[in-house]
mmCIF file of C-alpha atoms in Angstrom:
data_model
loop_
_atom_site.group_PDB
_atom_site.id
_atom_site.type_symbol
_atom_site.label_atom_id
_atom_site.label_comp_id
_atom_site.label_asym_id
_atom_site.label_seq_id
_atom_site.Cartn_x
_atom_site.Cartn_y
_atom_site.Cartn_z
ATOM 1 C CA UNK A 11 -51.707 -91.420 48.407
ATOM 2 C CA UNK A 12 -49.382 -89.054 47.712
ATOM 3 C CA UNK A 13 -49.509 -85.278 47.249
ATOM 4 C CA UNK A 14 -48.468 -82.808 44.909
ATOM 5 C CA UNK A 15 -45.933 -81.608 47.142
ATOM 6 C CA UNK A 16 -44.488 -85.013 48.156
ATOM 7 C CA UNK A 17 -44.285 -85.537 44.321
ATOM 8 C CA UNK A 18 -42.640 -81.893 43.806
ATOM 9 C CA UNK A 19 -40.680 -81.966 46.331
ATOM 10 C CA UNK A 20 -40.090 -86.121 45.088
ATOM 11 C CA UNK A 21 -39.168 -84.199 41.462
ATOM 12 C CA UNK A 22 -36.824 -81.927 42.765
ATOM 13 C CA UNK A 23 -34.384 -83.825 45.143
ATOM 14 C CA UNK A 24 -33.924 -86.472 41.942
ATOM 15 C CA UNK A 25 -33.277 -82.836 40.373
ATOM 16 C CA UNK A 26 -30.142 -82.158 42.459
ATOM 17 C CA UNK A 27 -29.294 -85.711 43.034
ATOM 18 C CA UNK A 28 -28.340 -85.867 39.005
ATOM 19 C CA UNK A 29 -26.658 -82.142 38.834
ATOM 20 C CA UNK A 30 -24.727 -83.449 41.982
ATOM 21 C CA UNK A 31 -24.008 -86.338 39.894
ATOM 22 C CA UNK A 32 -22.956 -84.723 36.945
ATOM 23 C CA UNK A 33 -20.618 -82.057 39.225
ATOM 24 C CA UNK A 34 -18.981 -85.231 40.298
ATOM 25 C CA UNK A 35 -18.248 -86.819 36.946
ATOM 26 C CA UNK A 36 -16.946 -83.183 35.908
ATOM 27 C CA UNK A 37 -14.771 -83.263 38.432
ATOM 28 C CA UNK A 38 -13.272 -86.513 37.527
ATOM 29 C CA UNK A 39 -13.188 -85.597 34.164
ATOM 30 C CA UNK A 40 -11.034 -82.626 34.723
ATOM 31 C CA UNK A 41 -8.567 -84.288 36.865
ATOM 32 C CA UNK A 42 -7.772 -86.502 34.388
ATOM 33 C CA UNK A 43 -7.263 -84.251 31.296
ATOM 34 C CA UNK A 44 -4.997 -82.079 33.988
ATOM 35 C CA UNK A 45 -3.517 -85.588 34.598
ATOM 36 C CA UNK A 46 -2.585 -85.916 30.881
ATOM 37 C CA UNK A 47 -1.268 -82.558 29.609
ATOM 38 C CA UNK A 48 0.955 -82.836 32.686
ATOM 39 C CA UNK A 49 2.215 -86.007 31.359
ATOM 40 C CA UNK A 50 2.415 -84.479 27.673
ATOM 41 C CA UNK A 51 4.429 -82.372 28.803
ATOM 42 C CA UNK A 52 6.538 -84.425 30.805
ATOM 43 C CA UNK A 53 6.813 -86.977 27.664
ATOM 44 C CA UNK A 54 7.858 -84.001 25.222
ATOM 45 C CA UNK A 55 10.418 -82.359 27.657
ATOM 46 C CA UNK A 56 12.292 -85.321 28.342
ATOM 47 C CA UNK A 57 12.398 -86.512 25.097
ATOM 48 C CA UNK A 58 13.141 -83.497 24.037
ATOM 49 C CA UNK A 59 16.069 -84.092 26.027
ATOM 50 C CA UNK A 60 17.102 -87.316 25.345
ATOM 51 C CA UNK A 61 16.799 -86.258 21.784
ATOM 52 C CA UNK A 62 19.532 -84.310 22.054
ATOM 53 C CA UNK A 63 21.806 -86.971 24.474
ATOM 54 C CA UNK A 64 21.500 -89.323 21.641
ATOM 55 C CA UNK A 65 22.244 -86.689 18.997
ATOM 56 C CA UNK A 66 25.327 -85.864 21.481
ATOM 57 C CA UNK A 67 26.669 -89.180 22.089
ATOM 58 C CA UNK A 68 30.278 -89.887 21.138
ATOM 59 C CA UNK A 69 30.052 -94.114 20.456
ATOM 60 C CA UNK A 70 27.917 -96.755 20.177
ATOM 61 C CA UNK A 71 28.503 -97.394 23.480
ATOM 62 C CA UNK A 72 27.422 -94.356 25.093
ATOM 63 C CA UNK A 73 24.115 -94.302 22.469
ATOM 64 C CA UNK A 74 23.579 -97.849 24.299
ATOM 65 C CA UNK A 75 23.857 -96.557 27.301
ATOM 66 C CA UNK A 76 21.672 -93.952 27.037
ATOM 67 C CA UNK A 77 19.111 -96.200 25.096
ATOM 68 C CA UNK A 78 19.273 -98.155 28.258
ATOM 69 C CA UNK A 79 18.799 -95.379 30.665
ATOM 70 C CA UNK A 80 15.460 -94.546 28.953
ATOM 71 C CA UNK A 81 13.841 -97.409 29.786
ATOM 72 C CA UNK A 82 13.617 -97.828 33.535
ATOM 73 C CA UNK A 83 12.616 -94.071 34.050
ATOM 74 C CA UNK A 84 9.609 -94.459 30.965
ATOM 75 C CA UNK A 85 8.423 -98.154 33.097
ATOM 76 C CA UNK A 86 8.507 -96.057 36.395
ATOM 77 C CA UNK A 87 6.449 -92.894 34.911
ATOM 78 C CA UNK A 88 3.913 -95.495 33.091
ATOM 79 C CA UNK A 89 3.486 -97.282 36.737
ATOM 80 C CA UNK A 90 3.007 -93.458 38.466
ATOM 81 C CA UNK A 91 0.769 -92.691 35.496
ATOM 82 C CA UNK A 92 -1.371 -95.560 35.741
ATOM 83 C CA UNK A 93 -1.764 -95.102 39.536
ATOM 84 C CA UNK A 94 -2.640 -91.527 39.041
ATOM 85 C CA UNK A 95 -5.418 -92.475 36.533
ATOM 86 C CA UNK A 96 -6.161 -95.577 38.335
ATOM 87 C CA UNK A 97 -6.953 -93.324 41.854
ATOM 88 C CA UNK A 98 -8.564 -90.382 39.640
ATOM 89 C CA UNK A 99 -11.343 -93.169 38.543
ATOM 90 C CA UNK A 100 -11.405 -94.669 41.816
ATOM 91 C CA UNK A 101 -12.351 -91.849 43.756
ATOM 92 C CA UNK A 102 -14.767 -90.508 41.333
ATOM 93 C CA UNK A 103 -16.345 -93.891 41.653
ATOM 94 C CA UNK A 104 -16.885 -94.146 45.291
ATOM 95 C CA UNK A 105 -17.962 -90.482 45.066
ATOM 96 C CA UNK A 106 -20.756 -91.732 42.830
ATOM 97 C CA UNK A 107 -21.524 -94.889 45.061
ATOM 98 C CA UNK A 108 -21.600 -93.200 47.705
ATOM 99 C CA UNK A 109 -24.675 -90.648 46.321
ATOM 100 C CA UNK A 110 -25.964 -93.983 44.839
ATOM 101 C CA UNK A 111 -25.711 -95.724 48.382
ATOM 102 C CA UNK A 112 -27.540 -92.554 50.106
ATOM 103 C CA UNK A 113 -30.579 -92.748 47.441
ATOM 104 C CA UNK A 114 -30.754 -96.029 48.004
ATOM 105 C CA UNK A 115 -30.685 -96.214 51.793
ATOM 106 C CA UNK A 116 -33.595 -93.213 51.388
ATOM 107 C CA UNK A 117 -35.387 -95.318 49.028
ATOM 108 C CA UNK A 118 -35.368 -97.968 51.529
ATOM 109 C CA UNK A 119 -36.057 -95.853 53.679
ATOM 110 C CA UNK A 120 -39.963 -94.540 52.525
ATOM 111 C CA UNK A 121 -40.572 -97.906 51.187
ATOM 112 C CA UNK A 122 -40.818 -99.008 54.350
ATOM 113 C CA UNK A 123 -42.410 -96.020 55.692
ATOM 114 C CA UNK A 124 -45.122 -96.886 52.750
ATOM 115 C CA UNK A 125 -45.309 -100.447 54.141
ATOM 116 C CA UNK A 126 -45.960 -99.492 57.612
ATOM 117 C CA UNK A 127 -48.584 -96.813 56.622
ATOM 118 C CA UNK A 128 -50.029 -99.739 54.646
ATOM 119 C CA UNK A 129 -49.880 -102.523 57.241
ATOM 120 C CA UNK A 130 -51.421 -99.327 59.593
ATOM 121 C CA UNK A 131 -54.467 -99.028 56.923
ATOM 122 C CA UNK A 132 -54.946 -102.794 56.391
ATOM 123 C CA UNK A 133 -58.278 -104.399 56.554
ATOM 124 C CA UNK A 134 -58.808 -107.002 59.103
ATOM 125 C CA UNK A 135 -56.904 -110.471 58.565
ATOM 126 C CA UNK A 136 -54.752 -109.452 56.123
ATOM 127 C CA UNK A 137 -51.835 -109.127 59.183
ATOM 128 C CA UNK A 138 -50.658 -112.489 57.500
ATOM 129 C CA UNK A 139 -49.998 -111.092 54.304
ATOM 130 C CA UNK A 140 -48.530 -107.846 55.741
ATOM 131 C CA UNK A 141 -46.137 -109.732 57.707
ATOM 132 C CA UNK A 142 -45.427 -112.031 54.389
ATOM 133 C CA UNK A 143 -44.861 -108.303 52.935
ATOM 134 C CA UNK A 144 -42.521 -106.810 55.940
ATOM 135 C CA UNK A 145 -40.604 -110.439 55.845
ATOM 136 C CA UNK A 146 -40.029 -110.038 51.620
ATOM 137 C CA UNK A 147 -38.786 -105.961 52.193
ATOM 138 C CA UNK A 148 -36.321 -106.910 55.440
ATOM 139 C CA UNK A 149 -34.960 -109.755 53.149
ATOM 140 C CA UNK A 150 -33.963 -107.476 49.965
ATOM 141 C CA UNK A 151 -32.707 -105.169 52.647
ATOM 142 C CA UNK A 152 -30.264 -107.662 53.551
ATOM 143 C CA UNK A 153 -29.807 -109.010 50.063
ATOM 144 C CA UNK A 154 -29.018 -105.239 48.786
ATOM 145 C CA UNK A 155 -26.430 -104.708 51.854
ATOM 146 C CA UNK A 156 -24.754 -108.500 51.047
ATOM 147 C CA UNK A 157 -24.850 -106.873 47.407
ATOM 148 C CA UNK A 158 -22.998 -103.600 48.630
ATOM 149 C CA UNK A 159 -20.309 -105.727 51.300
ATOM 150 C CA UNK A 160 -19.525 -107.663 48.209
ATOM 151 C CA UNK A 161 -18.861 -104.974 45.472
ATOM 152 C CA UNK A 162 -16.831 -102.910 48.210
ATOM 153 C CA UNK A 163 -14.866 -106.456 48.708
ATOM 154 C CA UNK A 164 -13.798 -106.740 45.333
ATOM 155 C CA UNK A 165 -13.114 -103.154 45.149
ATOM 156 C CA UNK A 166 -10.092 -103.556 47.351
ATOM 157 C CA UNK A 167 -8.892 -106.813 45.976
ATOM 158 C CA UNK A 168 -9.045 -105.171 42.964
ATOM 159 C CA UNK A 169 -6.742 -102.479 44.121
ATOM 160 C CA UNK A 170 -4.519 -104.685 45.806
ATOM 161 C CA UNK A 171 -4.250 -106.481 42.763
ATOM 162 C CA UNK A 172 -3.390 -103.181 40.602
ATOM 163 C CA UNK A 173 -0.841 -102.689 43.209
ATOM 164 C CA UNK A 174 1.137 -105.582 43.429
ATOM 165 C CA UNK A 175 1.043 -105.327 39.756
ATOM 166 C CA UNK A 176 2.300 -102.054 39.288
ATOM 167 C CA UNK A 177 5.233 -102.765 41.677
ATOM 168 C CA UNK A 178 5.996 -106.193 40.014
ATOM 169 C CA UNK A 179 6.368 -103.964 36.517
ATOM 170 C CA UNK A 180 8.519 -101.755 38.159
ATOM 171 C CA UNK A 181 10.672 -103.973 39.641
ATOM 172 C CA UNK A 182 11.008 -105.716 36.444
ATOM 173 C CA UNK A 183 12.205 -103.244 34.658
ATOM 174 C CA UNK A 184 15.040 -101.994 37.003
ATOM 175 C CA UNK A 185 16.221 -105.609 37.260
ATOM 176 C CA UNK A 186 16.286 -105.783 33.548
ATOM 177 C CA UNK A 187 18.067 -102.439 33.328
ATOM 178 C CA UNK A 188 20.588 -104.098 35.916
ATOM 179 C CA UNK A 189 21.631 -106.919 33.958
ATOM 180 C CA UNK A 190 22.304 -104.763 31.167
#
C-alpha cells in the first residue's frame, strides 16, 4: 500500500511537473509575440517605404517596376516568417515531449516496481498469472516506445516536408520576378 508520504511526495512532483509545463508554454508563447511585433514592424517600415517609392515614381514603368520589386522580398520574409514560427512551435513541442517522455518513462518505471513487489507478495501458484502480468506490462512497454519511434518519425518528415516547401515558394517567386 502506499503511504502518505509516497502520496505527498506523489502530489507534489505532478505539482512541479505542470508549473514546469506551464514555464515552457510561456516561454513559447513569448517568443512568438516577440516574433510578431518584430515582423510588424518590419511590415510597417518597409511599406512605409515603398509607400513613398511609389508616391515618387516618375512613369508607369518605374511604378511597375517597383510593384515588381515588392514581391520577391514579401515571398522571402513570409518563407523566413513561417520558419521562425514553424521552429518557435517546434521546439516548444519537443520541450513538452520531452517532460511528457520523462513522466512516462517514471511511470513505467514504479509500475513495474508495483508489479515486482506484487509478484514478490503473491500467493502460491499464481506465478502463472504473474508472469501473464509481467508478459502484458513488457509488451505496452514496447508498444508505447514503437508509439514514441513513430511520432518522432513523422516529426522529421514533417519538417522536411515544411522545408522543401518553403524553398519551392521561394524559388517560385524569384523565378516569377525573373520573367518579369
Amino acid at each position: 500500500m502506499l503511504t502518505a508520504e509516497q502520496i505527498m511526495a506523489s502530489h507534489k512532483a505532478n505539482i512541479e511537473t505542470l508549473f514546469g509545463l506551464t514555464h515552457k508554454a510561456f516561454e513559447g508563447v513569448e517568443k512568438l509575440v516577440e516574433l510578431n511585433v518584430q515582423a510588424t514592424k518590419a511590415a510597417l517600415a518597409e511599406t512605409a517605404n515603398h509607400t513613398q517609392a511609389v508616391l515618387g515614381a516618375k512613369d508607369a514603368q518605374e511604378l511597375l517596376a517597383l510593384q515588381a520589386g515588392l514581391v520577391q522580398p514579401l515571398a522571402e520574409k513570409t518563407a523566413a516568417y513561417s520558419r521562425h514560427l514553424y521552429d518557435i512551435a517546434s521546439a516548444a513541442g519537443a520541450e513538452l515531449g520531452k517532460t511528457f517522455e520523462d513522466q512516462a518513462a517514471e511511470a513505467q518505471k514504479k509500475f513495474a516496481g508495483l508489479v515486482d513487489s506484487a509478484a514478490k507478495n503473491a500467493p502460491a501458484g499464481s506465478e502463472t498469472a504473474v508472469a501473464a502480468l509481467k508478459s502484458a506490462v513488457a509488451a505496452a512497454n514496447t508498444a508505447f516506445d514503437s508509439v514514441q519511434k513513430a511520432v518522432k518519425q513523422a516529426g522529421d518528415i514533417a519538417e522536411a516536408n515544411f522545408n522543401n516547401v518553403a524553398a519551392t515558394a521561394v524559388n517560385a517567386t524569384k523565378t516569377a520576378t525573373k520573367k518579369r
